Amino acid sequence: MRKFSQGLSTTALALTLSLGAAATAAAQTSFAFGSLSAQTQDHATIFVGESAALSGAAADLDTKTEGRLSSALKDAEFDGKFGETLHLYGMTPLTRITVIGTGDEPLTLRQIRDLGGHAAQASDNDKSLSVMIDGLNTDVDETAAQIAMGYKLGSYAFTKYKQDAKDPKRTVAFHSDDTSASETLYQDDLVYVAKGVNFARDMGTEPGKSIYPESFAQGVRDLFKGVPGVRVQVMGLSEMKRRNMGALMGVGQGSIHDPRLIVVTYMGGNRGDDPVAFVGKGITFDTGGISLKPNTGQWLMKSDLSGAAAVAGTVYAAAQRGARVNLVGVMAMAENMPAEDAIRPGDVLETMSGKTIEVMSTDAEGRLVLSDAVTYVQQEFDPSLLINIATLTGSAARALGDDYGAIITRDWDLTEHMMRIGKEVGEDVWPLPLNENHFKAIKSDIADIKSTAGSPGASIGGAVVGTFIDDDRPWVHLDIAGVDWLDGSTPTTPKGHAGWGVRFMDGVVRDLEAE
Ligand code: BES
Ligand code: ZN
Ligand code: MN
């Protein structure tokens, strides 16, 4: 089918140009940081705990409204449970006060960010808003910066294709008594994490018509334009052929859009230190190939590039804040299409490692593209830790739902360590097993391994990828098929493509920096 690719190149260019302009409502909002006394907007958001007494900024607003605030809270029987939200009108001289409950336990980092998300989702597109951050029961520093990050994440919306999208210019001011420290932390650091997440969300939401391997690569080039210390390389077919990447090429061969291997390096750590590698599955659309998926919900497979998008977002956040670590991000991009020259069930592919894989189902394509990508990154970079991330199996999604990414490792301490990181940053992971039986199950009659072997599906997928990981290499396999898409909102993740993994992997990077 490659015969058509010549004629497509100009269209490709036009589409990639419009990609950069993926306008989100959140992008129209400008954030400001101010002192508590500088509250000027007529819409204010305040945080109130379970004890009825108002203190600090809330008490000041009560004085300003001549007691209207406290009597309204009493009349509404507001009990301050975490996340409970109440809009109060007629708060002369203010137009509206939104009250958000904080509970009565000390607040964790993740809860502080959630408060920002609650504030965003309650904001109702106000033209301007003052978020008053005072007297929170927490050890977390620079709470205004963390709340602003939560707000940015929670206010994400993909409005590009809506004719009547409201794109108001808005200002949200975060008022606290640590104005300048918060502003610095937000502007030099946290905003880039949120932007990395939102980039991943854009990529997973954008239809497959406009996101294919080369346009995704162009999106990555655009993302990193002007970001210091980052090198972006995009490998095409001829180089893949030279390196014998038969699995990645095999998955992509049914599509008019050729596969790409995108390699992003950021060496902000000590010279000569082995980097940490992030490897993402980037299937720009997964039809299942010849093993065609049933049609219900197939549209969701436009987001089967979540792993790759999260890798880009993570390296972006680290580079922008100047993290003192060496990182390499690898994105294995292909479109999985049924076609006359697509791979067939039963075909045998030769991977870059030399090992052969019998393709039992062309719908188990993620493990195929990852096999070449992890081989490549180990041969070229010898990483000290390799994390691969992929929307790999419905099995992981059925086991863990929306709340936990599946983690598979060969080292329980590493698993526990990753669980702690996920809990802190608000992207939880939960372990699934990997043992000798899973490796035995993928023995093939005619090749070195076969690509599927029934259940347990997530562990079998892990075993296929694990076949290509050097025995002594610290390795984390993340299966995010359940968490990458939300049917309902959480405070910092609106319904839809979650951009899951940027915050988790960013947590891993910070953990390394702290060592
Ligand atoms: N991209 C899918 C997995 C997926 C399913 C992601 C649902 C998000 C939501 C993957 O390529 C796939 O098709 N996996 C198969 C593997 C099977 C053929 C062994 C699956 O899980 O059914
Ligand atoms: Zn897939
Ligand atoms: Mn598939």
mmCIF file of C-alpha atoms and ligand atoms in Angstrom, residues 281 286 288 293 304 336 362-365, ligand 3:
data_model
loop_
_atom_site.group_PDB
_atom_site.id
_atom_site.type_symbol
_atom_site.label_atom_id
_atom_site.label_comp_id
_atom_site.label_asym_id
_atom_site.label_seq_id
_atom_site.Cartn_x
_atom_site.Cartn_y
_atom_site.Cartn_z
ATOM 1 C CA LYS A 281 4.231 2.061 22.774
ATOM 2 C CA ASP A 286 -4.946 0.042 16.561
ATOM 3 C CA GLY A 288 -6.165 -5.011 15.420
ATOM 4 C CA LYS A 293 -11.042 -5.733 16.522
ATOM 5 C CA ASP A 304 -3.114 3.541 21.718
ATOM 6 C CA ASN A 336 -1.810 -1.174 12.940
ATOM 7 C CA THR A 362 -1.916 -9.231 14.832
ATOM 8 C CA ASP A 363 -3.860 -7.432 17.573
ATOM 9 C CA ALA A 364 -1.057 -8.140 20.052
ATOM 10 C CA GLU A 365 1.042 -5.530 18.265
HETATM 11 MN MN MN B 3 -3.977 -4.516 19.590
#
